[in-house]
Amino acid sequence: MNIKKSELQAFLADMPDVVDADEVMHRVYLLQKIEAGEADIVSGKVVSHADAVERLSQKWRD
């Protein structure tokens, strides 16, 4: 994951003055996952809600 300095500054500005390193890593992890999800949406790697329900229903029946 690459992040621009300006994005990192905004990210840090939203955090409290004193923060645990684990909390910072957790937030970076969440940011990475959100960005990956957005990239999947843009590239069309998505499943409709109806398809997801159908897939899960089939797995539960098996």
Short mmCIF file of N, CA and C in Angstrom, two decimals:
data_model
loop_
_atom_site.label_atom_id
_atom_site.label_comp_id
_atom_site.label_asym_id
_atom_site.label_seq_id
_atom_site.Cartn_x
_atom_site.Cartn_y
_atom_site.Cartn_z
N MET A 1 0.84 -1.17 0.00
CA MET A 1 0.00 0.00 0.00
C MET A 1 0.89 1.23 0.00
N ASN A 2 0.68 2.09 -0.96
CA ASN A 2 1.37 3.37 -1.00
C ASN A 2 0.41 4.44 -0.54
N ILE A 3 0.94 5.39 0.21
CA ILE A 3 0.11 6.48 0.70
C ILE A 3 0.86 7.79 0.51
N LYS A 4 0.15 8.80 0.06
CA LYS A 4 0.75 10.11 -0.14
C LYS A 4 0.99 10.78 1.21
N LYS A 5 2.01 11.62 1.25
CA LYS A 5 2.32 12.32 2.49
C LYS A 5 1.13 13.14 2.97
N SER A 6 0.44 13.79 2.05
CA SER A 6 -0.71 14.61 2.43
C SER A 6 -1.83 13.76 3.03
N GLU A 7 -2.02 12.55 2.49
CA GLU A 7 -3.03 11.64 3.05
C GLU A 7 -2.62 11.17 4.44
N LEU A 8 -1.34 10.91 4.62
CA LEU A 8 -0.85 10.49 5.92
C LEU A 8 -0.99 11.61 6.94
N GLN A 9 -0.72 12.84 6.52
CA GLN A 9 -0.87 13.97 7.42
C GLN A 9 -2.33 14.14 7.85
N ALA A 10 -3.25 13.99 6.91
CA ALA A 10 -4.67 14.08 7.24
C ALA A 10 -5.08 12.93 8.16
N PHE A 11 -4.55 11.76 7.89
CA PHE A 11 -4.81 10.58 8.71
C PHE A 11 -4.36 10.82 10.15
N LEU A 12 -3.16 11.35 10.31
CA LEU A 12 -2.62 11.61 11.65
C LEU A 12 -3.34 12.77 12.33
N ALA A 13 -3.78 13.74 11.57
CA ALA A 13 -4.48 14.89 12.15
C ALA A 13 -5.80 14.48 12.80
N ASP A 14 -6.41 13.42 12.31
CA ASP A 14 -7.67 12.94 12.87
C ASP A 14 -7.49 12.11 14.13
N MET A 15 -6.26 11.80 14.48
CA MET A 15 -6.00 10.96 15.65
C MET A 15 -5.76 11.82 16.88
N PRO A 16 -5.96 11.25 18.06
CA PRO A 16 -5.68 11.99 19.29
C PRO A 16 -4.19 12.32 19.41
N ASP A 17 -3.87 13.26 20.30
CA ASP A 17 -2.47 13.66 20.49
C ASP A 17 -1.62 12.51 21.01
N VAL A 18 -2.20 11.67 21.84
CA VAL A 18 -1.49 10.51 22.37
C VAL A 18 -2.26 9.28 21.92
N VAL A 19 -1.56 8.40 21.23
CA VAL A 19 -2.23 7.21 20.70
C VAL A 19 -1.28 6.01 20.80
N ASP A 20 -1.86 4.86 21.02
CA ASP A 20 -1.11 3.62 21.11
C ASP A 20 -0.67 3.18 19.71
N ALA A 21 0.53 2.63 19.60
CA ALA A 21 1.05 2.19 18.30
C ALA A 21 0.14 1.13 17.68
N ASP A 22 -0.43 0.26 18.50
CA ASP A 22 -1.34 -0.76 17.98
C ASP A 22 -2.57 -0.13 17.34
N GLU A 23 -3.05 0.96 17.92
CA GLU A 23 -4.21 1.66 17.35
C GLU A 23 -3.86 2.26 15.99
N VAL A 24 -2.66 2.82 15.87
CA VAL A 24 -2.22 3.38 14.59
C VAL A 24 -2.15 2.27 13.55
N MET A 25 -1.56 1.14 13.91
CA MET A 25 -1.44 0.03 12.96
C MET A 25 -2.81 -0.51 12.57
N HIS A 26 -3.73 -0.56 13.53
CA HIS A 26 -5.08 -1.03 13.24
C HIS A 26 -5.77 -0.10 12.25
N ARG A 27 -5.62 1.19 12.46
CA ARG A 27 -6.26 2.16 11.55
C ARG A 27 -5.64 2.11 10.17
N VAL A 28 -4.34 1.93 10.09
CA VAL A 28 -3.68 1.81 8.78
C VAL A 28 -4.18 0.55 8.08
N TYR A 29 -4.32 -0.54 8.83
CA TYR A 29 -4.84 -1.79 8.28
C TYR A 29 -6.25 -1.58 7.72
N LEU A 30 -7.11 -0.91 8.48
CA LEU A 30 -8.47 -0.64 8.01
C LEU A 30 -8.46 0.23 6.76
N LEU A 31 -7.61 1.24 6.76
CA LEU A 31 -7.50 2.11 5.59
C LEU A 31 -7.08 1.30 4.37
N GLN A 32 -6.13 0.40 4.54
CA GLN A 32 -5.68 -0.45 3.44
C GLN A 32 -6.82 -1.32 2.92
N LYS A 33 -7.59 -1.91 3.81
CA LYS A 33 -8.69 -2.78 3.40
C LYS A 33 -9.78 -1.99 2.68
N ILE A 34 -10.06 -0.78 3.15
CA ILE A 34 -11.07 0.06 2.48
C ILE A 34 -10.60 0.42 1.08
N GLU A 35 -9.34 0.81 0.96
CA GLU A 35 -8.81 1.17 -0.36
C GLU A 35 -8.81 -0.04 -1.29
N ALA A 36 -8.50 -1.21 -0.78
CA ALA A 36 -8.52 -2.43 -1.60
C ALA A 36 -9.94 -2.72 -2.07
N GLY A 37 -10.91 -2.54 -1.19
CA GLY A 37 -12.31 -2.74 -1.55
C GLY A 37 -12.77 -1.77 -2.61
N GLU A 38 -12.35 -0.51 -2.47
CA GLU A 38 -12.71 0.49 -3.48
C GLU A 38 -12.08 0.16 -4.82
N ALA A 39 -10.85 -0.34 -4.80
CA ALA A 39 -10.19 -0.73 -6.05
C ALA A 39 -10.92 -1.91 -6.69
N ASP A 40 -11.39 -2.85 -5.88
CA ASP A 40 -12.16 -3.98 -6.40
C ASP A 40 -13.44 -3.50 -7.07
N ILE A 41 -14.09 -2.53 -6.47
CA ILE A 41 -15.33 -1.99 -7.05
C ILE A 41 -15.04 -1.37 -8.41
N VAL A 42 -13.99 -0.56 -8.48
CA VAL A 42 -13.63 0.11 -9.73
C VAL A 42 -13.30 -0.91 -10.82
N SER A 43 -12.63 -2.01 -10.44
CA SER A 43 -12.23 -3.01 -11.43
C SER A 43 -13.32 -4.04 -11.71
N GLY A 44 -14.46 -3.90 -11.05
CA GLY A 44 -15.58 -4.79 -11.33
C GLY A 44 -15.54 -6.10 -10.57
N LYS A 45 -14.68 -6.22 -9.59
CA LYS A 45 -14.59 -7.45 -8.80
C LYS A 45 -15.60 -7.40 -7.65
N VAL A 46 -16.87 -7.41 -8.02
CA VAL A 46 -17.93 -7.33 -7.02
C VAL A 46 -18.96 -8.42 -7.26
N VAL A 47 -19.72 -8.72 -6.23
CA VAL A 47 -20.80 -9.69 -6.31
C VAL A 47 -22.06 -8.97 -5.82
N SER A 48 -23.14 -9.11 -6.56
CA SER A 48 -24.38 -8.46 -6.13
C SER A 48 -24.89 -9.09 -4.85
N HIS A 49 -25.71 -8.36 -4.14
CA HIS A 49 -26.28 -8.87 -2.89
C HIS A 49 -27.07 -10.15 -3.16
N ALA A 50 -27.85 -10.15 -4.22
CA ALA A 50 -28.65 -11.33 -4.56
C ALA A 50 -27.76 -12.54 -4.83
N ASP A 51 -26.66 -12.34 -5.55
CA ASP A 51 -25.73 -13.45 -5.82
C ASP A 51 -25.08 -13.95 -4.53
N ALA A 52 -24.73 -13.03 -3.64
CA ALA A 52 -24.12 -13.43 -2.38
C ALA A 52 -25.10 -14.24 -1.54
N VAL A 53 -26.35 -13.81 -1.49
CA VAL A 53 -27.37 -14.55 -0.75
C VAL A 53 -27.54 -15.94 -1.34
N GLU A 54 -27.58 -16.03 -2.65
CA GLU A 54 -27.75 -17.32 -3.32
C GLU A 54 -26.57 -18.25 -3.03
N ARG A 55 -25.36 -17.72 -3.11
CA ARG A 55 -24.17 -18.54 -2.84
C ARG A 55 -24.17 -19.06 -1.41
N LEU A 56 -24.49 -18.18 -0.47
CA LEU A 56 -24.52 -18.61 0.93
C LEU A 56 -25.63 -19.61 1.18
N SER A 57 -26.77 -19.40 0.55
CA SER A 57 -27.89 -20.33 0.70
C SER A 57 -27.51 -21.72 0.22
N GLN A 58 -26.81 -21.78 -0.91
CA GLN A 58 -26.38 -23.07 -1.44
C GLN A 58 -25.40 -23.76 -0.50
N LYS A 59 -24.48 -22.99 0.08
CA LYS A 59 -23.51 -23.58 1.00
C LYS A 59 -24.20 -24.10 2.26
N TRP A 60 -25.20 -23.39 2.74
CA TRP A 60 -25.90 -23.81 3.95
C TRP A 60 -26.74 -25.06 3.70
N ARG A 61 -27.22 -25.21 2.47
CA ARG A 61 -28.04 -26.38 2.13
C ARG A 61 -27.19 -27.63 1.95
N ASP A 62 -25.95 -27.45 1.55
CA ASP A 62 -25.07 -28.61 1.27
C ASP A 62 -24.56 -29.26 2.52
#
